[in-house]
Each structure stands twice: as C-alpha cells, then as structure tokens.
Amino acid sequence: MTSRRQLLKSAVLGGGAGVVAATALGSLGPEAAFGAAAPDVEPGAPDPDFAEGRIRSIKDNTLLVLGSNMVFHNIRVVDGTSLWKLGPTTFDQAKPGDGLYARGVRMPDGVLAAESVWLNIVNIKGHVSNITSEKIHLDHKGQEVLCHRVAGKSIAVYSDAPPSADLSLLRVGQHVQILGAWRPDTNEVDIATVFSPH
C-alpha cells in the first residue's frame, strides 16, 4: 500500500501517480498542527518535514515563508495538500501576512512539499473575562484576546458531551481552550472550537 508521503513525493516529482484528495488518505485536522515531531527526529533537533512562520509571498503554488527563527522556507502546495483556515479551505485563501504551520516531505532541492498547511491556526488557553452572544473576551496570560463566534463554524465541546453550536453554557471566570484562526496583526481570533471542562 502506498503511504501518504510516498504518494505526495511521487506527485511532486512527477512520478505518474494520481494525486488523491487528502481526506482519502486520512484526516489531518487542525489538532494535528500541534502534534509531535516525526519519530525519526533526534530530540531537540528541528523536524525537517515541518515549517512554521508567516507568508511573505506567493508564486504559483509555492509559499515563501519566514519562520520565527528567521529562516526562509519554500512550501509547495499540490493537489493532494490539505489546507485549513477555520476549516478546510482552498489555496486561494492563503494570503501574504498569514501565519502557518506546514507538514510534508522535504524534497532534494530543499522545498517542503506540503501534506498539510494550517493557516493562522492558534491553540490558546485562558479564562473568560467577558462574554456576549458574538464574542468571548479571553484573558490569556494577562493579555486580552478577543474571540469571535463565526456562524456555522464555531462550536463548543463541554466536558465529554458531543460538539454543539451552543456557546451559551460558557461563563465568566471559566477556564477554556480555544482552537481557531488568528486575524493577522491583531489580538483577535475566529473560533473553530471552544473546549470547556464543565
């Protein structure tokens, strides 16, 4: 059986394999963006198949990204790449200035052939300092983050209950974790999921 990596590498190198939709090879949901490094990477060493940073420019299907460590990455997006920006999205939604995490296969020329790209994804914890029907004011380590409810997208997971679009059970003072999409150059986030222990 062909692995996701083998299929992606073959597609990028022109090996003749048909590119299958990313979901046919297994979900790479937003939670995977914060996963562990590949098992063959030495502890403390950078993962060669991972990149993070902000998009500086876009040319054809390649993103030029400046990492937080001031290293540039060329990230190629192909037909089989899954993209996330508050949910599954298309390549045309990637914009200069967007932050990203990308995981894929490092090609011989140094380009990262992306399996998955998560645009503006954030995973933050904090305490609810205020809440309205449209926004959650989150105290994250002493800084306010304004979290916006997005109709049809934002959900809450309360303890072990199934996901719900009802955010009304959240309370001021409650500790929550929010997975969402950052609005670049602001302290604002669009909510994908709010995790609440109560």
Coordinates of N, CA and C in Angstrom, one line a residue:
M1 N 0.8 -1.2 0.0 CA 0.0 0.0 0.0 C 0.9 1.2 0.0
T2 N 0.5 2.2 -0.8 CA 1.3 3.5 -0.9 C 0.9 4.4 0.3
S3 N 2.0 4.9 1.0 CA 1.7 5.8 2.1 C 1.4 7.2 1.5
R4 N 0.9 8.0 2.4 CA 0.5 9.4 2.0 C 1.8 10.1 1.6
R5 N 2.9 9.9 2.3 CA 4.2 10.6 1.9 C 4.7 10.1 0.6
Q6 N 4.6 8.8 0.3 CA 5.1 8.3 -1.0 C 4.3 8.8 -2.1
L7 N 3.0 8.9 -1.9 CA 2.1 9.4 -3.0 C 2.4 10.9 -3.2
L8 N 2.6 11.7 -2.1 CA 2.8 13.1 -2.3 C 4.2 13.3 -3.0
K9 N 5.2 12.6 -2.5 CA 6.5 12.7 -3.1 C 6.5 12.4 -4.6
S10 N 5.8 11.3 -5.0 CA 5.6 10.9 -6.4 C 4.9 12.0 -7.2
A11 N 3.9 12.6 -6.6 CA 3.1 13.7 -7.3 C 4.0 14.9 -7.6
V12 N 4.8 15.3 -6.6 CA 5.7 16.4 -6.7 C 6.8 16.2 -7.7
L13 N 7.3 15.0 -7.6 CA 8.5 14.7 -8.5 C 8.0 14.2 -9.9
G14 N 6.7 14.2 -10.1 CA 6.2 13.8 -11.4 C 6.3 12.3 -11.7
G15 N 6.1 11.5 -10.7 CA 6.3 10.1 -10.8 C 5.1 9.4 -11.4
G16 N 4.1 10.1 -11.9 CA 3.0 9.5 -12.6 C 1.8 9.0 -11.7
A17 N 2.0 9.0 -10.4 CA 0.9 8.6 -9.5 C -0.2 9.7 -9.5
G18 N -1.4 9.3 -9.6 CA -2.5 10.2 -9.5 C -2.6 10.8 -8.1
V19 N -2.9 12.0 -8.0 CA -3.0 12.6 -6.6 C -4.4 12.4 -6.1
V20 N -4.5 11.9 -5.0 CA -5.8 11.6 -4.3 C -6.1 12.7 -3.3
A21 N -7.4 13.0 -3.2 CA -7.7 14.0 -2.2 C -7.1 13.7 -0.8
A22 N -6.7 14.7 -0.1 CA -6.0 14.4 1.2 C -6.9 13.6 2.1
T23 N -8.2 13.9 2.1 CA -9.0 13.2 3.1 C -9.1 11.7 2.8
A24 N -8.9 11.3 1.6 CA -8.9 9.9 1.3 C -7.8 9.1 1.9
L25 N -6.7 9.9 2.3 CA -5.6 9.2 2.9 C -5.6 9.4 4.4
G26 N -6.7 9.9 5.0 CA -6.7 10.1 6.4 C -6.8 11.6 6.8
S27 N -7.6 11.9 7.8 CA -7.8 13.3 8.1 C -6.5 13.9 8.8
L28 N -6.2 15.1 8.4 CA -5.2 15.8 9.1 C -5.9 17.1 9.6
G29 N -6.7 16.9 10.6 CA -7.5 18.1 11.2 C -6.6 19.0 11.9
P30 N -7.1 20.2 12.3 CA -6.3 21.2 12.9 C -5.5 20.8 14.1
E31 N -6.0 19.8 14.9 CA -5.3 19.3 16.1 C -3.9 18.8 15.7
A32 N -3.8 18.2 14.5 CA -2.5 17.6 14.1 C -1.4 18.7 13.9
A33 N -1.8 20.0 13.8 CA -0.8 21.0 13.6 C 0.1 21.1 14.8
F34 N -0.4 20.7 16.0 CA 0.4 20.8 17.2 C 0.9 19.5 17.7
G35 N 0.9 18.5 16.8 CA 1.4 17.2 17.1 C 2.9 17.1 17.3
A36 N 3.3 15.9 17.6 CA 4.7 15.7 17.9 C 5.5 15.6 16.6
A37 N 6.8 15.8 16.7 CA 7.7 15.7 15.6 C 7.7 14.3 15.1
A38 N 8.2 14.1 13.8 CA 8.4 12.8 13.3 C 9.2 11.9 14.2
P39 N 8.9 10.6 14.2 CA 9.6 9.7 15.2 C 11.1 9.6 14.9
D40 N 11.6 9.8 13.7 CA 13.0 9.7 13.4 C 13.8 10.9 13.6
V41 N 13.2 12.0 14.2 CA 14.0 13.2 14.5 C 14.6 13.1 15.9
E42 N 15.8 13.5 16.0 CA 16.5 13.5 17.3 C 15.8 14.5 18.3
P43 N 15.7 14.2 19.5 CA 15.1 15.1 20.5 C 15.9 16.4 20.5
G44 N 15.2 17.5 20.4 CA 15.8 18.9 20.3 C 16.2 19.3 19.0
A45 N 16.3 18.4 18.0 CA 16.6 18.8 16.6 C 15.4 19.3 15.9
P46 N 15.6 20.2 14.9 CA 14.4 20.7 14.1 C 13.9 19.5 13.2
D47 N 12.6 19.5 13.1 CA 12.0 18.5 12.2 C 12.1 19.0 10.8
P48 N 12.8 18.3 9.9 CA 13.0 18.8 8.5 C 11.7 18.7 7.7
D49 N 10.7 18.0 8.2 CA 9.5 17.9 7.5 C 8.4 18.8 8.0
F50 N 8.8 19.8 8.8 CA 7.8 20.8 9.4 C 8.4 22.2 9.2
A51 N 7.5 23.1 9.0 CA 7.8 24.6 8.9 C 6.8 25.4 9.5
E52 N 7.2 26.5 10.0 CA 6.2 27.5 10.6 C 6.7 28.9 10.3
G53 N 5.8 29.8 10.3 CA 6.2 31.2 10.1 C 5.0 32.0 9.4
R54 N 5.4 33.1 8.8 CA 4.4 34.0 8.1 C 4.7 34.0 6.6
I55 N 3.7 34.0 5.8 CA 3.8 34.0 4.4 C 4.3 35.4 4.0
R56 N 5.4 35.4 3.2 CA 6.0 36.7 2.7 C 5.5 36.9 1.3
S57 N 5.4 35.8 0.5 CA 4.9 36.0 -0.9 C 4.4 34.6 -1.4
I58 N 3.6 34.7 -2.5 CA 3.1 33.5 -3.1 C 3.4 33.6 -4.6
K59 N 3.9 32.6 -5.1 CA 4.2 32.5 -6.5 C 3.8 31.1 -7.0
D60 N 2.8 31.1 -8.0 CA 2.3 29.9 -8.5 C 1.7 29.1 -7.3
N61 N 2.3 27.9 -7.1 CA 1.8 27.0 -6.0 C 2.8 27.0 -4.8
T62 N 3.7 28.0 -4.8 CA 4.7 28.0 -3.7 C 4.6 29.2 -2.8
L63 N 4.7 28.9 -1.5 CA 4.6 29.9 -0.5 C 6.0 30.2 0.0
L64 N 6.4 31.4 0.0 CA 7.7 31.8 0.6 C 7.4 32.3 2.1
V65 N 7.9 31.5 3.0 CA 7.5 31.7 4.4 C 8.8 32.1 5.2
L66 N 8.7 33.1 6.1 CA 9.8 33.5 7.0 C 9.4 32.9 8.4
G67 N 10.2 32.0 8.8 CA 10.0 31.3 10.1 C 10.3 32.3 11.3
S68 N 9.8 31.9 12.5 CA 10.1 32.8 13.7 C 11.6 32.7 14.0
N69 N 12.3 31.7 13.5 CA 13.7 31.7 13.7 C 14.5 32.4 12.6
M70 N 13.8 33.2 11.8 CA 14.4 34.0 10.7 C 14.9 33.1 9.5
V71 N 14.5 31.9 9.4 CA 14.8 31.0 8.3 C 13.7 31.0 7.3
F72 N 14.1 31.2 6.0 CA 13.1 31.1 5.0 C 12.7 29.7 4.6
H73 N 11.5 29.4 4.2 CA 11.0 28.1 3.8 C 10.3 28.3 2.5
N74 N 10.5 27.5 1.5 CA 9.7 27.4 0.3 C 8.8 26.2 0.5
I75 N 7.5 26.4 0.5 CA 6.5 25.4 0.7 C 5.6 25.3 -0.5
R76 N 5.7 24.1 -1.1 CA 4.9 23.8 -2.3 C 3.6 23.1 -2.0
V77 N 2.5 23.7 -2.5 CA 1.1 23.2 -2.3 C 0.7 22.5 -3.6
V78 N 0.3 21.2 -3.4 CA -0.1 20.4 -4.6 C -1.5 20.0 -4.5
D79 N -2.0 19.3 -5.5 CA -3.4 18.8 -5.5 C -3.8 18.0 -4.2
G80 N -2.9 17.3 -3.7 CA -3.2 16.4 -2.5 C -3.0 17.1 -1.2
T81 N -2.6 18.4 -1.2 CA -2.3 19.1 0.1 C -3.7 19.5 0.7
S82 N -3.8 19.2 2.0 CA -5.0 19.7 2.8 C -4.6 21.0 3.4
L83 N -5.6 22.0 3.2 CA -5.4 23.3 3.8 C -6.5 23.6 4.8
W84 N -6.2 24.3 5.9 CA -7.1 24.6 6.9 C -7.0 26.1 7.2
K85 N -8.1 26.8 7.3 CA -8.2 28.2 7.7 C -9.6 28.4 8.3
L86 N -9.7 28.0 9.6 CA -11.0 27.9 10.3 C -11.9 26.8 9.8
G87 N -11.3 25.9 9.0 CA -12.0 24.8 8.4 C -11.3 24.5 7.1
P88 N -11.6 23.4 6.5 CA -11.0 23.0 5.2 C -11.1 24.2 4.2
T89 N -10.1 24.5 3.5 CA -10.2 25.7 2.6 C -9.4 25.4 1.3
T90 N -9.3 26.4 0.4 CA -8.6 26.2 -0.8 C -7.3 27.1 -0.8
F91 N -6.4 26.8 -1.7 CA -5.1 27.6 -1.8 C -5.3 29.1 -2.0
D92 N -6.3 29.5 -2.7 CA -6.5 30.9 -2.9 C -6.8 31.7 -1.7
Q93 N -7.1 31.0 -0.6 CA -7.4 31.7 0.7 C -6.1 32.1 1.5
A94 N -5.0 31.5 1.0 CA -3.7 31.9 1.6 C -3.3 33.2 1.2
K95 N -2.9 34.1 2.1 CA -2.5 35.5 1.8 C -1.2 35.9 2.4
P96 N -0.4 36.7 1.8 CA 0.8 37.3 2.4 C 0.4 37.8 3.8
G97 N 1.2 37.6 4.8 CA 0.9 38.0 6.2 C 0.3 36.9 7.0
D98 N -0.3 35.9 6.4 CA -0.9 34.8 7.2 C 0.2 34.1 7.9
G99 N -0.1 33.6 9.1 CA 0.8 32.7 9.8 C 0.5 31.3 9.3
L100 N 1.4 30.4 9.5 CA 1.1 29.0 9.1 C 2.0 28.0 9.8
Y101 N 1.5 26.8 9.9 CA 2.3 25.6 10.2 C 2.1 24.7 9.0
A102 N 3.2 24.0 8.6 CA 3.1 23.1 7.4 C 3.9 21.8 7.7
R103 N 3.3 20.7 7.3 CA 4.0 19.4 7.5 C 4.0 18.8 6.1
G104 N 5.1 18.1 5.7 CA 5.1 17.4 4.4 C 6.4 16.6 4.3
V105 N 6.9 16.7 3.1 CA 8.1 15.9 2.7 C 9.1 16.9 2.2
R106 N 10.3 16.8 2.7 CA 11.4 17.7 2.3 C 12.0 17.1 1.0
M107 N 12.0 17.9 -0.1 CA 12.4 17.4 -1.4 C 13.9 17.6 -1.5
P108 N 14.6 17.0 -2.5 CA 16.1 17.2 -2.6 C 16.5 18.6 -2.8
D109 N 15.6 19.4 -3.4 CA 16.0 20.9 -3.6 C 15.7 21.7 -2.4
G110 N 15.3 21.1 -1.3 CA 15.0 21.9 -0.1 C 13.6 22.4 0.1
V111 N 12.8 22.3 -1.0 CA 11.4 22.7 -0.9 C 10.6 21.7 0.0
L112 N 9.7 22.2 0.8 CA 8.8 21.3 1.6 C 7.6 21.1 0.8
A113 N 7.4 19.9 0.3 CA 6.1 19.5 -0.4 C 5.1 19.3 0.7
A114 N 4.1 20.1 0.8 CA 3.2 20.1 1.9 C 2.1 19.0 1.8
E115 N 2.0 18.3 2.9 CA 0.9 17.4 3.0 C -0.3 18.2 3.6
S116 N 0.0 19.0 4.6 CA -1.0 19.8 5.3 C -0.4 21.2 5.6
V117 N -1.3 22.2 5.4 CA -1.0 23.6 5.8 C -2.1 24.1 6.6
W118 N -1.8 24.6 7.8 CA -2.7 25.2 8.7 C -2.5 26.7 8.7
L119 N -3.4 27.5 8.2 CA -3.3 28.9 8.1 C -3.8 29.6 9.3
N120 N -3.0 30.5 9.9 CA -3.4 31.3 11.1 C -3.9 30.5 12.3
I121 N -3.6 29.3 12.4 CA -4.2 28.4 13.4 C -3.6 28.8 14.8
V122 N -4.4 28.9 15.8 CA -4.0 29.2 17.2 C -4.7 28.2 18.1
N123 N -4.0 27.9 19.2 CA -4.5 27.0 20.2 C -4.1 27.6 21.5
I124 N -5.1 28.3 22.1 CA -4.8 29.1 23.3 C -5.7 28.7 24.4
K125 N -5.2 28.9 25.6 CA -5.9 28.6 26.9 C -6.0 29.9 27.7
G126 N -7.1 30.1 28.4 CA -7.2 31.2 29.2 C -8.5 31.2 30.0
H127 N -8.8 32.3 30.6 CA -10.1 32.5 31.4 C -11.0 33.5 30.7
V128 N -12.3 33.1 30.7 CA -13.3 34.0 30.1 C -13.4 35.2 31.0
S129 N -13.1 36.4 30.4 CA -13.2 37.6 31.2 C -14.5 38.4 30.9
N130 N -15.1 38.1 29.8 CA -16.4 38.7 29.4 C -16.9 37.9 28.2
I131 N -18.2 37.8 28.1 CA -18.8 37.0 27.0 C -20.1 37.7 26.5
T132 N -20.3 37.8 25.2 CA -21.5 38.2 24.6 C -22.0 37.2 23.7
S133 N -23.1 37.4 23.0 CA -23.6 36.4 22.0 C -22.6 36.2 20.9
E134 N -21.8 37.2 20.6 CA -20.9 37.1 19.4 C -19.4 37.0 19.7
K135 N -19.0 37.3 21.0 CA -17.6 37.3 21.3 C -17.3 36.8 22.7
I136 N -16.1 36.2 22.8 CA -15.6 35.8 24.1 C -14.3 36.6 24.3
H137 N -14.3 37.4 25.4 CA -13.0 38.1 25.8 C -12.2 37.1 26.7
L138 N -11.1 36.7 26.2 CA -10.3 35.7 26.9 C -9.0 36.4 27.5
D139 N -8.8 36.1 28.8 CA -7.6 36.5 29.4 C -6.6 35.4 29.2
H140 N -5.6 35.7 28.4 CA -4.6 34.7 28.0 C -3.2 35.2 28.6
K141 N -2.8 34.7 29.7 CA -1.6 35.1 30.4 C -1.5 36.6 30.6
G142 N -2.6 37.2 31.0 CA -2.7 38.6 31.3 C -2.9 39.5 30.1
Q143 N -3.1 38.9 28.9 CA -3.4 39.7 27.7 C -4.8 39.3 27.2
E144 N -5.5 40.3 26.8 CA -6.9 40.1 26.3 C -6.8 39.6 24.8
V145 N -7.5 38.5 24.5 CA -7.7 38.0 23.2 C -9.2 38.1 22.9
L146 N -9.6 38.7 21.9 CA -11.0 38.9 21.5 C -11.3 37.7 20.5
C147 N -12.2 36.8 21.0 CA -12.5 35.6 20.2 C -13.9 35.7 19.6
H148 N -14.0 35.7 18.3 CA -15.3 35.9 17.6 C -16.0 34.6 17.3
R149 N -17.3 34.5 17.6 CA -18.1 33.4 17.2 C -18.4 33.6 15.7
V150 N -18.2 32.5 14.9 CA -18.5 32.5 13.5 C -19.7 31.6 13.2
A151 N -20.7 32.2 12.7 CA -22.0 31.4 12.5 C -21.7 30.3 11.5
G152 N -22.2 29.1 11.9 CA -22.0 27.9 11.0 C -20.6 27.3 11.2
K153 N -19.7 27.8 11.9 CA -18.4 27.2 12.1 C -18.0 27.0 13.5
S154 N -18.3 28.0 14.4 CA -17.9 27.9 15.8 C -18.7 26.9 16.6
I155 N -18.0 26.0 17.3 CA -18.6 25.0 18.2 C -18.0 25.0 19.5
A156 N -18.7 24.4 20.5 CA -18.2 24.2 21.8 C -18.2 22.7 22.2
V157 N -17.2 22.3 22.9 CA -17.2 20.9 23.4 C -17.1 21.0 24.9
Y158 N -18.2 20.7 25.6 CA -18.3 20.7 27.0 C -18.0 19.4 27.6
S159 N -16.9 19.3 28.4 CA -16.5 18.0 29.0 C -16.6 16.9 28.0
D160 N -17.4 15.9 28.3 CA -17.4 14.7 27.4 C -18.6 14.7 26.5
A161 N -19.3 15.8 26.4 CA -20.6 16.0 25.6 C -20.2 16.1 24.1
P162 N -21.1 15.8 23.2 CA -20.8 16.0 21.8 C -20.7 17.4 21.4
P163 N -20.0 17.8 20.4 CA -19.8 19.2 20.0 C -21.2 19.8 19.8
S164 N -21.3 21.1 20.1 CA -22.5 21.9 20.0 C -22.2 23.3 19.5
A165 N -23.1 23.8 18.7 CA -23.0 25.2 18.2 C -23.5 26.2 19.3
D166 N -24.0 25.7 20.4 CA -24.5 26.5 21.5 C -23.3 26.9 22.5
L167 N -22.9 28.2 22.4 CA -21.8 28.6 23.3 C -22.4 29.3 24.6
S168 N -23.7 29.2 24.8 CA -24.3 29.9 25.9 C -24.0 29.3 27.3
L169 N -23.4 28.1 27.3 CA -23.0 27.5 28.6 C -21.7 28.0 29.2
L170 N -21.0 28.8 28.4 CA -19.7 29.3 28.8 C -20.0 30.4 29.8
R171 N -19.1 30.6 30.8 CA -19.3 31.5 31.9 C -18.1 32.4 32.2
V172 N -18.3 33.6 32.6 CA -17.1 34.4 33.0 C -16.4 33.7 34.1
G173 N -15.1 33.8 34.0 CA -14.2 33.1 35.0 C -13.8 31.7 34.7
Q174 N -14.5 31.1 33.7 CA -14.3 29.7 33.4 C -13.0 29.6 32.6
H175 N -12.2 28.5 32.8 CA -11.0 28.2 32.1 C -11.4 27.5 30.8
V176 N -11.0 27.9 29.6 CA -11.3 27.3 28.3 C -10.0 27.2 27.5
Q177 N -10.1 26.4 26.5 CA -9.1 26.3 25.4 C -9.8 26.6 24.1
I178 N -9.2 27.4 23.3 CA -9.8 27.8 22.0 C -8.9 27.4 20.9
L179 N -9.4 26.7 19.9 CA -8.8 26.4 18.7 C -9.4 27.3 17.6
G180 N -8.6 28.1 16.9 CA -9.2 29.0 16.0 C -8.3 29.5 15.0
A181 N -8.7 30.6 14.3 CA -7.9 31.2 13.3 C -7.6 32.7 13.7
W182 N -6.3 33.0 13.8 CA -5.9 34.3 14.2 C -6.2 35.3 13.0
R183 N -6.6 36.5 13.4 CA -6.7 37.6 12.4 C -5.4 38.3 12.5
P184 N -4.5 38.1 11.4 CA -3.2 38.6 11.4 C -3.0 40.1 11.9
D185 N -2.0 40.3 12.7 CA -1.6 41.6 13.2 C -2.7 42.2 14.2
T186 N -3.5 41.4 14.8 CA -4.4 41.8 15.8 C -4.3 40.9 17.0
N187 N -5.1 41.2 18.0 CA -5.3 40.3 19.2 C -6.6 39.5 19.1
E188 N -7.1 39.3 17.8 CA -8.4 38.7 17.6 C -8.3 37.3 16.9
V189 N -9.2 36.5 17.3 CA -9.3 35.1 16.8 C -10.7 34.8 16.4
D190 N -10.9 34.1 15.3 CA -12.2 33.5 14.9 C -12.2 32.1 15.5
I191 N -13.3 31.8 16.2 CA -13.4 30.5 17.0 C -13.8 29.3 16.0
A192 N -13.0 28.3 16.1 CA -13.4 27.0 15.5 C -14.0 26.2 16.6
T193 N -13.3 25.9 17.7 CA -13.8 25.1 18.8 C -13.4 25.7 20.1
V194 N -14.3 25.7 21.0 CA -14.0 26.1 22.4 C -14.1 24.8 23.2
F195 N -13.1 24.5 23.9 CA -13.1 23.3 24.8 C -13.3 23.8 26.2
S196 N -14.3 23.2 26.9 CA -14.6 23.6 28.3 C -14.7 22.4 29.1
P197 N -14.0 22.4 30.3 CA -14.1 21.2 31.2 C -15.4 21.0 31.9
H198 N -16.3 22.0 31.8 CA -17.6 22.0 32.5 C -18.7 21.9 31.6

